[in-house]
PDB file of C-alpha atoms in Angstrom:
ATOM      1  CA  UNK A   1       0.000   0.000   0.000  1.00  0.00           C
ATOM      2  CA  UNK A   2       2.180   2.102  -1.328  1.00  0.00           C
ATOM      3  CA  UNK A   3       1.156   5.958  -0.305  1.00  0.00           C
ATOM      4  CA  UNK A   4      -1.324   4.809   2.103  1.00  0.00           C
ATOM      5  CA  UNK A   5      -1.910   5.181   5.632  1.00  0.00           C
ATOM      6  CA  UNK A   6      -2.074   2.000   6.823  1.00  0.00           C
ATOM      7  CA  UNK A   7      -2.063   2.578  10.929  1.00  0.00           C
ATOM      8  CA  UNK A   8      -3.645   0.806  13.306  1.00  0.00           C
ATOM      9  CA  UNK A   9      -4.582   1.715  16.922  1.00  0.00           C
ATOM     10  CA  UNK A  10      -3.283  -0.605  19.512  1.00  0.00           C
ATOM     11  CA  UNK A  11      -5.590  -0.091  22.771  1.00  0.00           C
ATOM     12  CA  UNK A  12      -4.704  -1.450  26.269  1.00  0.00           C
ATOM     13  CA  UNK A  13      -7.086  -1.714  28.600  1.00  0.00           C
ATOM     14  CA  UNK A  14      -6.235  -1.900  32.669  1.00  0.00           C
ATOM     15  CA  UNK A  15      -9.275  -3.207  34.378  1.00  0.00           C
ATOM     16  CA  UNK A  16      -8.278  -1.543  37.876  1.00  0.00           C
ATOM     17  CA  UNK A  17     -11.383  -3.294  39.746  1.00  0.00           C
ATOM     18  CA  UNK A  18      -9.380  -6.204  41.631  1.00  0.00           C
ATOM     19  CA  UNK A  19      -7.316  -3.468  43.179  1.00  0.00           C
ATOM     20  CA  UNK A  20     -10.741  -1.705  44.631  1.00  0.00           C
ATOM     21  CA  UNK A  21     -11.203  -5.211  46.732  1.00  0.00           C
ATOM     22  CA  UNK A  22      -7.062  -5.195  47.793  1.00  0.00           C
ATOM     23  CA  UNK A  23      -7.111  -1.476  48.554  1.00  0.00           C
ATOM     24  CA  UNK A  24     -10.243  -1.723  50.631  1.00  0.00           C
ATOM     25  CA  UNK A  25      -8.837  -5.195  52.670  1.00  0.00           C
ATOM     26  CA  UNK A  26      -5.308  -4.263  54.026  1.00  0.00           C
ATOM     27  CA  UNK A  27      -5.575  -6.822  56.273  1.00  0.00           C
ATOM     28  CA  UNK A  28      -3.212  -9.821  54.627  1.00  0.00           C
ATOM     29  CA  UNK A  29      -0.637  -7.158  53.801  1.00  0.00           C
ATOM     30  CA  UNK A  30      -0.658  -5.453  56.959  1.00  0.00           C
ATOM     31  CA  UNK A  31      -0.415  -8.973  58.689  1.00  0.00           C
ATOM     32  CA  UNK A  32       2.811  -9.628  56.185  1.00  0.00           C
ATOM     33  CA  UNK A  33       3.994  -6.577  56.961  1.00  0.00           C
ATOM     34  CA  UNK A  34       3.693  -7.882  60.785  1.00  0.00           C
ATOM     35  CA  UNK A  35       5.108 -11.234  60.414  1.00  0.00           C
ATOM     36  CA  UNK A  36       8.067  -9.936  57.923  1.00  0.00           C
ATOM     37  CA  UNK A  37       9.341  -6.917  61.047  1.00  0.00           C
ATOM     38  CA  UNK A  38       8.896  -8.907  63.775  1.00  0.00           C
ATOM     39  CA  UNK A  39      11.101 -11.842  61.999  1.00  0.00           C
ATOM     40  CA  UNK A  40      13.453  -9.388  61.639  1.00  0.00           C
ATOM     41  CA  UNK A  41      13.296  -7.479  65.761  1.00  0.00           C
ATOM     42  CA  UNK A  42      13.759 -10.948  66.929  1.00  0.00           C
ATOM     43  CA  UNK A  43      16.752 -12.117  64.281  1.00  0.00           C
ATOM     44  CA  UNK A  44      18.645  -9.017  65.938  1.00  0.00           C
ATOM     45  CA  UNK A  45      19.063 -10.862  69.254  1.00  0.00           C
ATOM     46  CA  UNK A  46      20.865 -13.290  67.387  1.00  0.00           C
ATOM     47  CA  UNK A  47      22.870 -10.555  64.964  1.00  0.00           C
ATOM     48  CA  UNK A  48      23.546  -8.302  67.871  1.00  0.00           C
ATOM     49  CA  UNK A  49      22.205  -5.869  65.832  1.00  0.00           C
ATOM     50  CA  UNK A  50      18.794  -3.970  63.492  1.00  0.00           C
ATOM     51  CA  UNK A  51      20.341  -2.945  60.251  1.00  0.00           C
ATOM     52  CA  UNK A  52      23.616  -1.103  60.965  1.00  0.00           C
ATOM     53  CA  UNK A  53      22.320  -0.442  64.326  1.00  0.00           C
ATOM     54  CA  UNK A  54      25.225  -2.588  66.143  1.00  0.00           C
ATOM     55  CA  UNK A  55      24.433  -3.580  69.925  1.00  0.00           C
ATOM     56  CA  UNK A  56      26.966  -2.784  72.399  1.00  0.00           C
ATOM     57  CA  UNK A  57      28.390  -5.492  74.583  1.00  0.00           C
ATOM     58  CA  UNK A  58      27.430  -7.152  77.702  1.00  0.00           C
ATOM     59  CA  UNK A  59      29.080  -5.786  80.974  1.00  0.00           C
ATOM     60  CA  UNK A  60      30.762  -9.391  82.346  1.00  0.00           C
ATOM     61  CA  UNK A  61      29.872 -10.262  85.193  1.00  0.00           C
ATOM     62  CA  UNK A  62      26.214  -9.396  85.076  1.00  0.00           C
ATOM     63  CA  UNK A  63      26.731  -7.464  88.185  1.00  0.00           C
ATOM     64  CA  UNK A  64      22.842  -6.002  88.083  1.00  0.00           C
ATOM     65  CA  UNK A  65      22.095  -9.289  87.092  1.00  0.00           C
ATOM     66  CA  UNK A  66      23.413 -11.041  89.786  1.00  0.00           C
ATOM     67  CA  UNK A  67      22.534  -8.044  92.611  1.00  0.00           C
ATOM     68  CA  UNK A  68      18.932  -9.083  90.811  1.00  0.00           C
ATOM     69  CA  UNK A  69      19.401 -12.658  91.780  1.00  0.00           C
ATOM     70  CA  UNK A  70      20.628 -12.407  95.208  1.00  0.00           C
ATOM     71  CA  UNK A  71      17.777  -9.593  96.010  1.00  0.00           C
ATOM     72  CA  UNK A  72      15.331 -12.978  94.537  1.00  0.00           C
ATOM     73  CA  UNK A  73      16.803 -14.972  97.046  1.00  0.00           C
ATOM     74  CA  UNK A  74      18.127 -16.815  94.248  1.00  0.00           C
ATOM     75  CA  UNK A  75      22.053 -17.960  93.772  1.00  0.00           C
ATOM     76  CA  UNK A  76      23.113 -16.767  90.164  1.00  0.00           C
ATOM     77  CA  UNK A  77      23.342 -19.086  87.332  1.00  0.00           C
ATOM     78  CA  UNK A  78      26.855 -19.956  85.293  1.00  0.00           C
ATOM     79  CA  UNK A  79      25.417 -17.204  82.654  1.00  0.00           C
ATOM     80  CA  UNK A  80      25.845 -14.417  84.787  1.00  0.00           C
ATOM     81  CA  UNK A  81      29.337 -14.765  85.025  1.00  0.00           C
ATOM     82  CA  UNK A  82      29.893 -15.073  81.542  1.00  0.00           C
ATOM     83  CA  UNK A  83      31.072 -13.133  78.344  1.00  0.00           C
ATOM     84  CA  UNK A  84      27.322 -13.858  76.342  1.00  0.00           C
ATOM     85  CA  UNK A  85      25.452 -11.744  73.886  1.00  0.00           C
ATOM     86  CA  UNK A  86      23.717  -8.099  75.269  1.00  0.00           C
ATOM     87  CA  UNK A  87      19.584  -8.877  75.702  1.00  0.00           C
ATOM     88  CA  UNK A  88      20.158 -12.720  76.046  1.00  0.00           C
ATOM     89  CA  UNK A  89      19.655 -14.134  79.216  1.00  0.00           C
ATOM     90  CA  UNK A  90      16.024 -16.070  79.355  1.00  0.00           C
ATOM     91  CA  UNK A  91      15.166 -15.111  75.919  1.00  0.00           C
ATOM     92  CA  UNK A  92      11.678 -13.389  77.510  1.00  0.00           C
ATOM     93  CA  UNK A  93      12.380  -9.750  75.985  1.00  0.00           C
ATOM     94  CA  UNK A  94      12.914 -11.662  72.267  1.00  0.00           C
ATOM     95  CA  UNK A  95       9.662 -13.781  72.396  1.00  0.00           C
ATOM     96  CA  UNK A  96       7.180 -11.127  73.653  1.00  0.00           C
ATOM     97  CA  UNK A  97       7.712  -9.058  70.507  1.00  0.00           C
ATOM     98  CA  UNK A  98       4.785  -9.398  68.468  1.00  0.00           C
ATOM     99  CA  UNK A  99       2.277  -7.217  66.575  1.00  0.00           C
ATOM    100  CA  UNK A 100      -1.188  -6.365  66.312  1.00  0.00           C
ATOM    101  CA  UNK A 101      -3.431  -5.626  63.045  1.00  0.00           C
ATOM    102  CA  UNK A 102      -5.896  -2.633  62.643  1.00  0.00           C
ATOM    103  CA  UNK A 103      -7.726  -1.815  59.743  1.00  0.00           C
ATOM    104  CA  UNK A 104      -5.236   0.472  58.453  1.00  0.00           C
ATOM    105  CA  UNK A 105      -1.882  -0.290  60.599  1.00  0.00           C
ATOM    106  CA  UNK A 106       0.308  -2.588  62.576  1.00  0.00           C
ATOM    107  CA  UNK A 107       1.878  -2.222  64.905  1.00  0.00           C
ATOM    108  CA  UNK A 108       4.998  -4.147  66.329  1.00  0.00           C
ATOM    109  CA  UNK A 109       6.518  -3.992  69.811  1.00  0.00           C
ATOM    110  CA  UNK A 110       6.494  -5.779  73.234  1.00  0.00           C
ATOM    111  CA  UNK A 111       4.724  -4.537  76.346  1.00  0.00           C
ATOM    112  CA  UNK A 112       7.686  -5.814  78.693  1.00  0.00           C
ATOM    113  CA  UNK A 113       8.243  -2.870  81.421  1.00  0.00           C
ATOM    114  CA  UNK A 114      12.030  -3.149  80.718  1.00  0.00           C
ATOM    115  CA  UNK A 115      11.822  -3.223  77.032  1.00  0.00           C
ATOM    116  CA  UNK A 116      11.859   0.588  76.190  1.00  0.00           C
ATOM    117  CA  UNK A 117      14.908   0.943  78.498  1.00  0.00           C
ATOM    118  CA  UNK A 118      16.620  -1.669  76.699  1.00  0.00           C
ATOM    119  CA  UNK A 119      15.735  -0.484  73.196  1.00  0.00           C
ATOM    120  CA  UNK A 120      16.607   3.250  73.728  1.00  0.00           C
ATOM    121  CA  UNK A 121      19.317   3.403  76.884  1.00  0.00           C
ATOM    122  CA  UNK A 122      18.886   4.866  79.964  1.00  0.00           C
ATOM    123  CA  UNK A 123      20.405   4.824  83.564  1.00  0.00           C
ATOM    124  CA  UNK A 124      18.965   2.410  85.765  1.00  0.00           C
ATOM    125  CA  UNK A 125      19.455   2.602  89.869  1.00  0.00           C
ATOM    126  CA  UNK A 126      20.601  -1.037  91.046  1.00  0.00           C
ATOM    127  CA  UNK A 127      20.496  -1.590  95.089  1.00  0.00           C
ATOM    128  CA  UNK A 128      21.509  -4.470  96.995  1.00  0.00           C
ATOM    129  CA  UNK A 129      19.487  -5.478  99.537  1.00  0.00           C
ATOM    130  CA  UNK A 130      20.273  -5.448 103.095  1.00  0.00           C
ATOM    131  CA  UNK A 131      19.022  -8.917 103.396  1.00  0.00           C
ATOM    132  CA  UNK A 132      21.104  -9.899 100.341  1.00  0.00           C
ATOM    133  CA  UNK A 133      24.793  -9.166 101.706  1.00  0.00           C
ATOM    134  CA  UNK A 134      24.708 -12.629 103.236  1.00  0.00           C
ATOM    135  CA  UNK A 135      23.823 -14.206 100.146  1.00  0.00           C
ATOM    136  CA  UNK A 136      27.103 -12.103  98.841  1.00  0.00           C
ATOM    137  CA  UNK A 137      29.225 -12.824 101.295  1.00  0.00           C
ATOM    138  CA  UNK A 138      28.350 -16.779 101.113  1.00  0.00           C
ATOM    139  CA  UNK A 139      29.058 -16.437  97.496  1.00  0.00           C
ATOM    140  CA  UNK A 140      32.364 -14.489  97.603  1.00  0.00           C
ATOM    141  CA  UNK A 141      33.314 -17.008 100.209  1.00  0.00           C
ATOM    142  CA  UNK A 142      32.789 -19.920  97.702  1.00  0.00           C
ATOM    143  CA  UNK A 143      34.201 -18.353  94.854  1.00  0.00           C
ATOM    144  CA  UNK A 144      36.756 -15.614  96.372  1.00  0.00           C
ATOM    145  CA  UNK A 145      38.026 -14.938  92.486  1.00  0.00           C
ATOM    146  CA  UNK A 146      34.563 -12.909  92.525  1.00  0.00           C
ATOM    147  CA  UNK A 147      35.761 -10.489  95.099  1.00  0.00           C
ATOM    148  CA  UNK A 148      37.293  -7.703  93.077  1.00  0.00           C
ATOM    149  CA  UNK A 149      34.089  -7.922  90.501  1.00  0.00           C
ATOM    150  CA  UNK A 150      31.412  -8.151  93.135  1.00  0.00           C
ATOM    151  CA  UNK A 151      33.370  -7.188  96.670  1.00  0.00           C
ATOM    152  CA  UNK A 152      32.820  -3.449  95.925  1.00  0.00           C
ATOM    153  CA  UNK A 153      29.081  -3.945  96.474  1.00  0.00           C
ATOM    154  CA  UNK A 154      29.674  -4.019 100.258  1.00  0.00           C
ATOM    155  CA  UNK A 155      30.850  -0.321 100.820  1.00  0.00           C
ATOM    156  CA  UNK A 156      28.343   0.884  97.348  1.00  0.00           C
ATOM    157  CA  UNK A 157      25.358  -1.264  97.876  1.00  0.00           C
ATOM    158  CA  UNK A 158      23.240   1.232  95.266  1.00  0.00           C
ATOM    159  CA  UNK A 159      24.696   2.335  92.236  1.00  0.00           C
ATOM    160  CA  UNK A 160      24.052   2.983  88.343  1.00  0.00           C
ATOM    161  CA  UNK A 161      24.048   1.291  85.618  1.00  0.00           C
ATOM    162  CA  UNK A 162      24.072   3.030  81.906  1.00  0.00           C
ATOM    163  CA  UNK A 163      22.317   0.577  80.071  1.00  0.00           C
ATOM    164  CA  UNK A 164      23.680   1.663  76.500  1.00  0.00           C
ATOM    165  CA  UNK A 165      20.710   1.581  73.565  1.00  0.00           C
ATOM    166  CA  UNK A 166      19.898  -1.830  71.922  1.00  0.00           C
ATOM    167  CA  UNK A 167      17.553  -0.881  69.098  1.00  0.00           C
ATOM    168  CA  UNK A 168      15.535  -4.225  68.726  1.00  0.00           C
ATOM    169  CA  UNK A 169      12.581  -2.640  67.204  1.00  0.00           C
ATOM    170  CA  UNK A 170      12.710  -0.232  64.403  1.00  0.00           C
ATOM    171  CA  UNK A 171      12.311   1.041  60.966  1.00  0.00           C
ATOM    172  CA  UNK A 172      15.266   1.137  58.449  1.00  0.00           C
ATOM    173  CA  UNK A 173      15.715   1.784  54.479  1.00  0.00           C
ATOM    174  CA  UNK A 174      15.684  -2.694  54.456  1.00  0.00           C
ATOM    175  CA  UNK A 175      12.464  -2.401  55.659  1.00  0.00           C
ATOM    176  CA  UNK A 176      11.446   0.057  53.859  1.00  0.00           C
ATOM    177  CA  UNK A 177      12.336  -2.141  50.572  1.00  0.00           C
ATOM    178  CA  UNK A 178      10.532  -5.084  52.129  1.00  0.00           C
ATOM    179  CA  UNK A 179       7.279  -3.266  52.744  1.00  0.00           C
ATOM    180  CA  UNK A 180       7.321  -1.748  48.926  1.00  0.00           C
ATOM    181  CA  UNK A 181       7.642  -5.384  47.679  1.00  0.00           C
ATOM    182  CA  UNK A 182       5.134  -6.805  49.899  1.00  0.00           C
ATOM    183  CA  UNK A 183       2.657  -4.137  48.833  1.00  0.00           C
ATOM    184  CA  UNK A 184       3.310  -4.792  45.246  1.00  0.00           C
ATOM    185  CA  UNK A 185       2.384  -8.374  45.989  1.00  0.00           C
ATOM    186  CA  UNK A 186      -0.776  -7.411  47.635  1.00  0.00           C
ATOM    187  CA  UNK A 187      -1.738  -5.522  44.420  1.00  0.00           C
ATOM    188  CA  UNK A 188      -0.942  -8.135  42.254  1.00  0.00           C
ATOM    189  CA  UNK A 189      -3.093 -10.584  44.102  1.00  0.00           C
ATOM    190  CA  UNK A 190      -0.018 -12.547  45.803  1.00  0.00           C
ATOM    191  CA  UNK A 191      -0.790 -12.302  49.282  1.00  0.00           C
TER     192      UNK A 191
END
């Protein structure tokens, strides 16, 4: 066809109406959402870290730790007197974390009293009992090696502790990326 115009439309046509029904239920996203940060709060106890948030160490002894036992009546375990990763000791703080679904949010967190010291530091006021220094002084006796790491408590029975942040919780650009592909999944139908 020499000369001739010979063009044909090409049409596409988006039908947009499945994403009405996946707009208007967030629900399996937002719970995906849920499952995919809290995976990722509780993997930091094992990294020692959220992101490039890296933890700082564990003071070794435990000495708030242990003043926490004896105060329990308790003697304290091996673990206290060991070099172990910071926010692992019972493994309590790492389990509660969890998250709830709204209709238009989640949220993720723990309702653990201690939990929002740990996550953002703090000072914390340690005391050792009165009716403790027995239970000290029984222990020291046993294991005298312990005296220059614990005999100090004697003449400073209340002291501080700065309990350096431990961001378990948060909100980084990773995230960020994970959340974009989950809701790109939820608009496709995948979730």
């Amino acid at each position: 066809m020499a000369g001739g115009d010979d063009r044909r439309d090409v049409t596409l046509k988006l039908d947009v109406a499945p994403l009405k029904d996946r707009i208007a239920n967030l629900r399996p996203l937002l719970t995906e959402i849920g499952v995919t940060l809290t995976a990722k709060s509780q993997e930091s106890f094992r990294k020692q870290s959220y992101g490039r948030s890296k933890w700082a160490g564990r003071m070794t002894p435990n000495v708030p730790g242990i003043v926490g036992d004896l105060n329990r009546n308790m003697n304290p375990p091996k673990r206290r007197f060991q070099p172990r990763p910071a926010l692992v000791d019972t493994g309590k703080l790492r389990q509660s974390i969890s998250f709830q679904v709204g209709s238009k949010d989640v949220v993720i967190g723990t309702n653990l009293e201690y939990a929002a010291q740990q996550q953002m530091g703090g000072v914390s006021k340690v005391r050792l009992l009165k009716s403790s220094r027995k239970a000290l002084s029984e222990l020291l006796r046993k294991r005298p090696e312990l005296r220059k790491s614990l005999g100090w408590l004697f003449s400073k029975p209340e002291f501080e502790v700065k309990i350096r942040p431990r961001r378990f919780v948060g909100y980084d650009n990773e995230d960020r990326e994970s959340v974009r592909e989950l809701i790109g999944k939820h608009l496709e139908g995948q979730l």
